[in-house]
XYZ file of C-alpha atoms in Angstrom:
559
model
C -28.720 -21.254 -13.944
C -26.658 -22.381 -17.066
C -24.588 -19.062 -16.892
C -23.637 -19.720 -13.263
C -22.090 -23.174 -13.973
C -18.317 -23.439 -14.154
C -17.138 -23.994 -17.918
C -16.037 -27.505 -18.698
C -12.371 -28.092 -19.594
C -13.395 -29.409 -23.142
C -15.223 -26.136 -23.560
C -12.054 -24.066 -23.377
C -9.876 -24.533 -26.495
C -6.543 -23.985 -25.099
C -4.075 -24.577 -27.834
C -5.621 -26.785 -30.723
C -5.754 -24.833 -34.094
C -4.485 -21.936 -32.329
C -0.518 -22.517 -32.934
C 0.457 -21.370 -29.608
C 1.434 -22.872 -26.293
C -0.714 -22.458 -23.170
C 1.069 -20.071 -20.601
C 1.695 -20.989 -16.968
C -1.085 -18.567 -15.935
C -3.590 -20.226 -18.274
C -2.869 -23.606 -16.971
C -3.394 -22.477 -13.502
C -6.739 -21.025 -14.423
C -7.699 -24.006 -16.595
C -6.800 -26.140 -13.753
C -8.704 -24.346 -11.179
C -11.755 -24.583 -13.328
C -11.453 -28.438 -13.425
C -11.653 -28.530 -9.611
C -14.893 -29.864 -8.014
C -16.915 -26.815 -7.103
C -16.717 -27.488 -3.325
C -12.712 -27.417 -3.367
C -12.295 -24.140 -5.022
C -11.564 -20.972 -3.147
C -14.842 -19.198 -4.052
C -13.995 -15.989 -2.308
C -11.343 -15.116 -4.829
C -11.793 -14.496 -8.513
C -10.044 -16.497 -11.157
C -8.056 -13.585 -12.623
C -4.846 -11.695 -11.818
C -5.062 -7.955 -11.081
C -3.612 -5.856 -13.820
C -0.515 -4.136 -12.578
C 1.669 -1.467 -14.077
C 5.304 -0.564 -13.201
C 7.298 2.673 -13.689
C 4.871 4.877 -15.545
C 7.722 6.856 -17.202
C 9.658 3.655 -18.382
C 6.386 2.154 -19.725
C 5.260 5.036 -21.592
C 7.188 4.652 -25.173
C 5.512 7.773 -26.664
C 6.468 9.934 -23.949
C 10.111 8.959 -23.946
C 10.298 9.205 -27.683
C 8.862 12.626 -27.567
C 11.493 13.750 -25.276
C 14.189 12.154 -27.021
C 13.193 13.800 -30.152
C 12.806 17.260 -28.910
C 14.938 18.119 -25.855
C 18.508 19.262 -26.130
C 20.785 16.260 -25.165
C 21.936 17.711 -21.801
C 18.566 18.666 -20.776
C 17.260 15.315 -21.729
C 19.888 13.515 -19.659
C 18.926 15.455 -16.543
C 14.977 15.293 -17.209
C 15.308 11.579 -18.089
C 16.938 10.610 -14.623
C 14.594 12.896 -12.617
C 11.459 11.313 -14.410
C 12.782 7.657 -13.960
C 13.217 8.435 -10.126
C 9.948 10.090 -10.027
C 8.250 7.089 -11.791
C 9.532 4.908 -9.006
C 8.309 7.169 -6.398
C 4.846 7.340 -7.889
C 4.803 3.579 -8.042
C 5.914 2.807 -4.420
C 5.051 5.957 -2.441
C 2.502 8.413 -4.098
C -0.051 5.800 -5.794
C -0.757 4.158 -2.284
C -1.356 7.536 -0.817
C -3.791 8.477 -3.642
C -5.765 5.378 -3.028
C -6.053 6.165 0.674
C -7.291 9.683 -0.170
C -10.104 8.040 -2.205
C -10.897 5.730 0.692
C -10.895 8.705 3.266
C -12.478 11.818 1.725
C -12.684 15.026 3.674
C -15.149 15.542 6.575
C -16.613 18.925 7.581
C -16.755 19.406 11.265
C -18.955 22.626 11.900
C -18.926 22.553 15.742
C -16.497 21.465 18.365
C -17.779 19.571 21.446
C -18.711 22.675 23.347
C -20.950 24.218 20.834
C -18.309 26.684 19.461
C -18.539 26.942 15.682
C -15.099 25.929 14.218
C -15.949 25.047 10.479
C -13.047 22.769 10.206
C -12.426 20.710 7.086
C -10.771 17.621 8.043
C -8.510 15.784 5.657
C -6.689 12.576 5.809
C -2.931 12.381 6.548
C -2.536 10.969 3.007
C -3.803 14.084 1.395
C -1.485 16.254 3.555
C 1.624 13.984 2.720
C 0.799 14.444 -1.030
C 1.048 18.117 -0.420
C 4.506 17.728 0.832
C 5.480 15.563 -2.083
C 4.286 17.990 -4.399
C 6.504 20.620 -2.934
C 9.482 18.459 -2.737
C 9.042 17.337 -6.340
C 8.703 20.920 -7.528
C 5.445 20.281 -9.239
C 4.814 23.981 -9.160
C 8.383 25.400 -8.726
C 9.784 23.576 -11.773
C 7.850 25.919 -14.114
C 9.059 29.159 -12.443
C 12.828 28.443 -11.595
C 13.177 27.833 -15.434
C 16.395 25.538 -14.989
C 15.867 24.328 -18.473
C 14.749 27.894 -20.026
C 11.739 27.341 -22.370
C 11.811 23.374 -21.791
C 10.956 24.025 -18.030
C 7.266 24.272 -18.533
C 7.278 20.986 -20.475
C 9.311 19.228 -17.870
C 6.852 20.426 -15.388
C 3.732 19.137 -17.541
C 5.319 15.853 -18.043
C 5.884 15.332 -14.232
C 2.156 16.485 -13.691
C 0.942 14.081 -16.381
C 2.874 11.181 -14.697
C 1.364 12.295 -11.247
C -2.226 13.102 -12.101
C -3.830 9.821 -12.034
C -2.012 8.646 -8.873
C -2.328 11.925 -7.064
C -5.740 11.310 -5.215
C -7.158 14.402 -6.543
C -4.358 16.652 -5.666
C -3.831 17.712 -9.120
C -6.842 19.977 -8.852
C -5.429 22.189 -6.165
C -1.995 22.211 -7.955
C -3.726 23.709 -11.067
C -5.141 26.537 -9.146
C -1.802 27.150 -7.332
C 0.013 27.290 -10.653
C -2.711 29.589 -12.041
C -2.406 31.961 -9.045
C 1.386 32.040 -9.318
C 1.026 32.796 -13.116
C -1.297 35.670 -12.214
C 1.405 37.186 -9.807
C 4.243 36.641 -12.075
C 2.207 38.339 -14.907
C 1.804 41.207 -12.501
C 5.338 41.652 -12.104
C 5.439 39.987 -8.582
C 4.499 43.328 -6.622
C 6.084 43.657 -3.181
C 3.012 42.853 -1.343
C 2.739 39.424 -3.131
C 6.303 38.439 -3.198
C 5.974 36.534 -0.042
C 2.892 34.823 -1.391
C 4.638 34.071 -4.799
C 7.541 32.444 -2.785
C 5.224 30.298 -0.859
C 3.251 29.117 -3.962
C 6.390 28.325 -5.699
C 8.214 26.797 -2.964
C 10.068 23.145 -2.742
C 9.996 23.388 0.987
C 6.924 21.298 2.364
C 6.786 23.336 5.342
C 6.427 26.733 3.237
C 4.594 25.587 0.371
C 0.956 27.058 -0.084
C -1.852 25.862 -2.283
C -4.377 28.283 -3.876
C -8.021 28.381 -4.511
C -9.869 30.286 -7.077
C -13.266 31.214 -5.876
C -15.084 32.449 -8.982
C -18.308 30.649 -9.083
C -21.381 32.103 -7.325
C -25.212 31.067 -7.103
C -26.156 33.068 -10.258
C -23.455 31.888 -12.651
C -20.458 29.605 -13.377
C -18.686 30.672 -16.562
C -20.653 33.837 -16.844
C -18.975 35.761 -14.003
C -19.774 38.936 -15.473
C -23.388 38.708 -14.782
C -23.235 36.076 -11.918
C -20.705 37.680 -9.391
C -22.582 39.305 -6.465
C -19.651 39.662 -3.905
C -18.840 43.191 -3.115
C -15.607 44.737 -1.856
C -15.584 47.542 0.641
C -12.278 49.572 1.027
C -11.065 50.162 4.441
C -8.974 53.238 5.899
C -5.716 51.085 5.594
C -6.193 50.461 2.042
C -7.276 46.690 2.312
C -10.794 45.580 1.308
C -13.390 43.547 3.106
C -15.387 41.090 0.997
C -18.852 40.176 1.312
C -20.616 37.532 -0.377
C -21.295 33.878 -1.003
C -19.123 31.317 -3.084
C -21.071 28.637 -4.432
C -18.369 26.284 -5.489
C -14.802 26.519 -4.104
C -12.578 23.540 -4.876
C -9.672 22.568 -2.488
C -11.354 24.679 0.084
C -8.508 23.662 2.530
C -6.143 25.841 0.504
C -3.920 28.514 2.215
C -4.936 31.382 0.007
C -7.352 32.211 -2.820
C -7.930 34.557 -5.693
C -11.299 35.714 -6.071
C -13.720 38.323 -8.025
C -15.618 40.871 -6.503
C -17.307 44.441 -7.160
C -15.726 47.498 -5.270
C -18.325 49.662 -3.691
C -18.108 53.323 -4.202
C -18.529 55.733 -1.302
C -22.361 55.449 -1.707
C -22.467 51.852 -1.699
C -23.057 51.331 -5.466
C -21.288 48.944 -7.765
C -20.725 48.659 -11.377
C -22.548 45.839 -13.140
C -21.068 43.675 -15.991
C -17.527 42.532 -16.401
C -16.067 46.024 -16.240
C -17.214 46.082 -12.570
C -15.165 43.100 -11.526
C -11.881 43.354 -9.883
C -9.369 40.562 -8.489
C -8.413 40.003 -5.162
C -5.945 38.117 -3.045
C -6.705 36.844 0.215
C -5.265 34.410 2.863
C -7.938 31.875 4.125
C -6.726 31.771 7.713
C -4.878 34.383 9.919
C -1.651 34.104 11.982
C -3.675 32.220 14.826
C -5.204 29.604 12.329
C -8.731 31.108 12.496
C -10.621 31.641 9.458
C -10.519 34.970 7.798
C -14.171 36.026 8.490
C -15.291 33.110 6.309
C -18.009 30.528 7.108
C -18.168 27.120 5.504
C -21.917 26.282 4.775
C -21.264 22.727 3.743
C -18.992 20.197 1.623
C -20.556 19.505 -1.844
C -21.654 15.978 -2.661
C -20.229 15.374 -5.937
C -20.032 12.552 -8.461
C -16.426 12.427 -8.527
C -13.200 14.262 -7.085
C -14.391 13.160 -3.745
C -10.831 13.147 -2.375
C -10.992 16.963 -2.489
C -13.112 19.227 -0.293
C -15.245 21.417 -2.289
C -17.320 23.900 -0.398
C -19.857 26.581 -0.232
C -18.451 29.643 1.601
C -19.864 32.779 3.023
C -17.538 35.718 3.311
C -18.581 37.988 5.985
C -15.862 40.734 5.684
C -12.945 38.542 4.678
C -9.738 40.817 4.581
C -8.356 40.962 0.940
C -5.852 42.840 -1.104
C -6.793 44.237 -4.393
C -4.218 42.985 -6.993
C -5.725 43.921 -10.445
C -6.674 47.482 -11.688
C -10.109 48.252 -10.500
C -12.552 46.993 -13.077
C -9.854 44.567 -14.778
C -10.442 41.500 -12.905
C -11.644 39.418 -15.825
C -8.590 40.468 -17.873
C -6.299 39.694 -15.022
C -7.604 36.032 -14.710
C -6.836 35.081 -18.298
C -3.412 33.984 -17.414
C -4.632 31.741 -14.586
C -7.486 30.168 -16.944
C -4.774 29.444 -19.645
C -2.824 27.601 -16.920
C -5.710 25.812 -15.309
C -7.063 24.627 -18.740
C -3.558 23.389 -19.536
C -3.645 21.444 -16.221
C -7.273 20.144 -17.194
C -5.607 18.835 -20.503
C -2.902 17.187 -18.723
C -5.504 15.355 -16.371
C -7.539 14.238 -19.506
C -4.619 12.759 -21.143
C -3.268 11.257 -17.919
C -6.627 9.381 -17.246
C -6.717 8.165 -20.759
C -3.120 6.774 -20.435
C -3.854 5.074 -17.098
C -6.986 3.286 -18.132
C -5.339 2.156 -21.399
C -2.368 0.992 -19.473
C -4.391 -0.986 -17.134
C -6.701 -2.358 -20.035
C -3.439 -3.488 -22.018
C -2.059 -5.331 -18.961
C -5.473 -7.052 -18.292
C -5.420 -8.044 -22.004
C -2.361 -9.962 -21.523
C -3.627 -11.838 -18.190
C -7.409 -12.285 -18.822
C -8.257 -15.649 -20.515
C -11.905 -15.616 -22.372
C -13.078 -18.120 -25.046
C -9.893 -20.363 -24.829
C -7.289 -17.464 -25.450
C -5.934 -14.277 -23.968
C -7.895 -11.179 -24.665
C -4.737 -9.636 -26.505
C -5.177 -12.583 -28.932
C -8.813 -11.486 -29.855
C -8.396 -9.062 -32.970
C -11.601 -7.166 -32.242
C -10.580 -6.642 -28.599
C -7.145 -5.433 -29.768
C -8.694 -3.177 -32.390
C -10.860 -1.477 -29.769
C -7.673 -0.755 -27.689
C -5.716 0.395 -30.694
C -8.577 2.928 -31.356
C -8.354 4.289 -27.818
C -4.500 4.260 -28.203
C -4.780 6.545 -31.142
C -7.035 8.873 -29.380
C -4.709 9.108 -26.603
C -1.518 9.684 -28.681
C -3.215 12.467 -30.506
C -4.323 14.210 -27.210
C -0.773 13.768 -25.680
C 0.943 15.201 -28.812
C -1.541 18.178 -28.797
C -0.594 18.753 -25.108
C 3.061 18.757 -25.593
C 2.641 21.083 -28.534
C 0.694 23.473 -26.186
C 3.428 23.384 -23.313
C 6.217 23.703 -25.728
C 4.758 27.043 -27.063
C 3.971 28.101 -23.430
C 7.708 27.587 -22.628
C 8.590 29.794 -25.546
C 6.194 32.504 -24.474
C 7.321 32.543 -20.808
C 10.907 33.071 -21.838
C 10.250 35.542 -24.398
C 11.502 33.528 -27.299
C 8.338 33.073 -29.061
C 7.246 34.660 -32.404
C 3.717 36.497 -32.790
C 2.705 33.304 -34.596
C 3.591 31.186 -31.665
C 1.250 33.381 -29.435
C -1.510 33.349 -31.693
C -1.306 29.536 -32.025
C -1.209 29.048 -28.420
C -4.390 31.354 -27.845
C -6.126 29.205 -30.224
C -4.863 25.774 -29.258
C -5.629 26.010 -25.472
C -9.415 26.294 -25.605
C -9.522 23.772 -28.507
C -7.282 21.135 -26.868
C -9.205 21.694 -23.290
C -12.725 21.207 -24.897
C -11.714 18.163 -27.122
C -9.520 16.384 -24.642
C -12.302 16.559 -22.015
C -14.650 14.933 -24.346
C -12.065 12.346 -25.623
C -11.242 11.412 -21.754
C -14.797 10.635 -20.982
C -15.160 8.431 -24.056
C -11.988 6.671 -23.746
C -12.082 5.779 -20.003
C -15.678 4.498 -20.336
C -14.577 2.436 -23.341
C -11.688 1.025 -21.401
C -13.765 0.354 -18.239
C -15.822 -1.947 -20.574
C -12.739 -3.555 -21.620
C -12.737 -5.190 -18.250
C -16.185 -6.662 -18.340
C -18.045 -6.632 -15.179
C -14.856 -6.155 -13.044
C -14.513 -2.550 -14.608
C -17.894 -1.720 -12.687
C -16.583 -2.940 -9.354
C -15.740 -0.241 -6.982
C -12.882 -1.871 -5.354
C -11.040 -2.217 -8.415
C -10.249 1.461 -8.373
C -11.556 1.803 -12.016
C -14.857 3.571 -11.370
C -12.893 6.235 -9.553
C -10.935 7.028 -12.509
C -14.061 7.286 -14.558
C -15.802 9.570 -11.959
C -12.995 11.897 -11.745
C -12.688 12.119 -15.567
C -16.077 13.177 -16.268
C -15.679 16.493 -14.592
C -12.891 17.397 -16.963
C -15.559 18.528 -19.686
C -17.028 20.913 -17.262
C -14.023 22.265 -14.987
C -12.420 25.560 -16.519
C -15.287 25.925 -18.968
C -17.863 23.830 -20.649
C -17.502 22.414 -24.225
C -19.968 25.269 -25.547
C -18.221 27.953 -23.590
C -14.844 26.978 -24.941
C -16.272 26.680 -28.447
C -17.362 30.284 -28.290
C -13.810 31.272 -26.873
C -12.363 29.827 -29.826
C -14.578 32.023 -32.104
C -13.507 35.120 -30.111
C -9.872 34.300 -30.883
C -10.622 34.339 -34.573
C -12.529 37.677 -34.151
C -9.919 39.286 -31.910
C -7.093 38.434 -34.291
C -9.015 39.400 -37.382
C -8.607 35.970 -38.829
C -4.639 36.149 -38.255
C -4.891 32.931 -36.045
C -6.333 30.987 -38.676
C -3.783 31.935 -41.131
C -1.127 30.762 -38.612
C -3.007 27.546 -38.108
C -3.207 26.506 -41.768
C 0.455 27.466 -42.261
C 1.652 25.374 -39.395
C -0.270 22.338 -40.393
C 0.871 22.664 -43.844
C 4.399 22.587 -42.790
C 3.929 19.667 -40.553
C 2.162 17.797 -43.515
C 5.159 18.538 -45.798
C 7.598 17.001 -43.244
C 5.267 13.855 -43.087
C 4.933 13.670 -46.802
C 8.362 12.244 -47.382
C 7.364 9.108 -45.419
C 6.031 6.607 -47.717
C 3.996 4.743 -44.989
C 2.249 8.248 -44.312
C 1.101 9.085 -47.763
C -2.492 8.100 -47.076
C -2.686 9.819 -43.873
C -1.071 12.988 -45.131
C -3.689 12.920 -48.156
C -6.527 12.428 -45.716
C -5.286 15.284 -43.470
C -4.969 17.639 -46.520
C -8.456 16.792 -47.664
C -9.837 17.639 -44.160
C -7.733 20.924 -44.302
C -9.309 21.878 -47.674
C -12.731 21.202 -46.289
C -11.943 23.489 -43.421
C -10.502 25.957 -45.750
C -13.787 26.053 -47.841
C -15.849 26.182 -44.532
C -13.953 29.412 -43.632
C -14.479 30.983 -46.998
C -18.069 30.425 -46.801
C -18.360 31.427 -43.319
C -17.289 34.956 -44.250
C -20.903 35.372 -45.996
C -22.822 33.836 -42.940
C -24.441 35.592 -40.203
C -22.915 35.410 -36.645
C -25.740 32.951 -35.729
C -24.384 30.301 -38.250
C -20.963 30.399 -36.980
C -22.232 30.218 -33.420
C -24.053 27.005 -34.278
C -21.166 25.643 -35.916
C -18.699 26.603 -33.248
C -18.485 23.126 -31.501
C -18.036 21.262 -34.782
C -15.629 23.721 -35.874
C -13.321 23.421 -32.700
C -13.532 19.588 -32.832
C -12.256 19.828 -36.435
C -9.319 22.229 -35.638
C -8.443 19.734 -32.623
C -8.445 16.554 -35.049
C -6.482 18.192 -37.683
C -3.895 19.592 -35.620
C -3.378 16.536 -33.405
C -3.449 14.474 -36.715
C -0.866 16.544 -38.350
């Protein structure tokens, strides 16, 4: 009962001993608290909603990074585009994203006359965001290469700003980008030229999104042993696919890439990864009918509810073999790199969004007689989240900078090795970072952070999947070890030399002396571990893989 009583005026120390004046907002709050209980508008909360403005203009670190790295002419054009895009996000896209959250997709299996239609019904906001994604060139930007090696970074920044307002549409864009990358890596063969043009189009009427149907009942990451779908060659050279896809994100996409095992003339298939081939298929035919595909159900997920994730039966779906037979796993490596980078973008974006709201709330919320921003412990908590987010952001920018060099054939062998290492490292680490940061940020709102209609729980739920999508933490930690093995240790030599160069630059700044020393100490400990690991069994390294990957992420982000 005592906790339910309104605080008395004298219990709120407004200015005495504080050396500051009470703001207009505080006066209004305190005045409301003086009113008799019966006169108050009890249906409203005595707090203001935290609101942010143009995300680009408010992101000082992003703008500083671009100013530091982009050539002047590129910076001028990119800066104008991002400021304009920031306004569109604020006024148009964010409300659409919220509408998607409130109106998730619905599965309509039969029509009124009992005919099976398997129709996934999405809201108009979801379809409008798809159009906006095309208009903004959120995929096209990376493949037009207007800014040469900086085009990929420009695209990544737009996706970073878009992600937390997209209503979950960042996921189909990740898979679309991945599909476009696979087709480009194959040399854009004639049979796929039309598909590539649609996937990278700026025309909303032509733009396609792609799914990636890899997960089956027996396995997620273990596609080598978990894929049961078979492909039967037809006289016209196409294939018919038969199987069950257990988890297909953005099931309303226009096309998909999927793995299957090619049957020989006697109906036999080769097991293991060597038996997997990559196929391209259209989800619907020219009449809009499903391509011998049945939707079993939509998944009931913890988060990303704005997006239709389905279980699909393939009953002879027509498809085109696009990899060499048995080279499916190798062919999807380009796609996995892209989708993992999108995962990193989503992680950094969710952290930035929650911290921006938390900072804004701290400027408005009065507790114990003063604003939250005037409580040192509260600000220390936000500052620690900010450091995590800045480190993750700089790691992301480093990765897309390197990718831009690789895509324009201006990278060195060292750049390529470093990119191979940093993608799994950053994906696994930022996925974990994001989960921790958004939950901490939610707590900074007190009970309000737990209220569904604030929109904060949506961000938390959607963030939690980022440590699972595109490979769990353990799967990616083992991938980090594979990068060491395949490069015969070269990748670590590049890692150490790159970090040392960054620390040498930083050592000339007096304020950074302590940080440089701590980072160098961490590098020395890592070097000693690597030296000792050479005498250890493989099991020892596997058990250390997770902590080893975390260490790489912290050292590189820190430096």
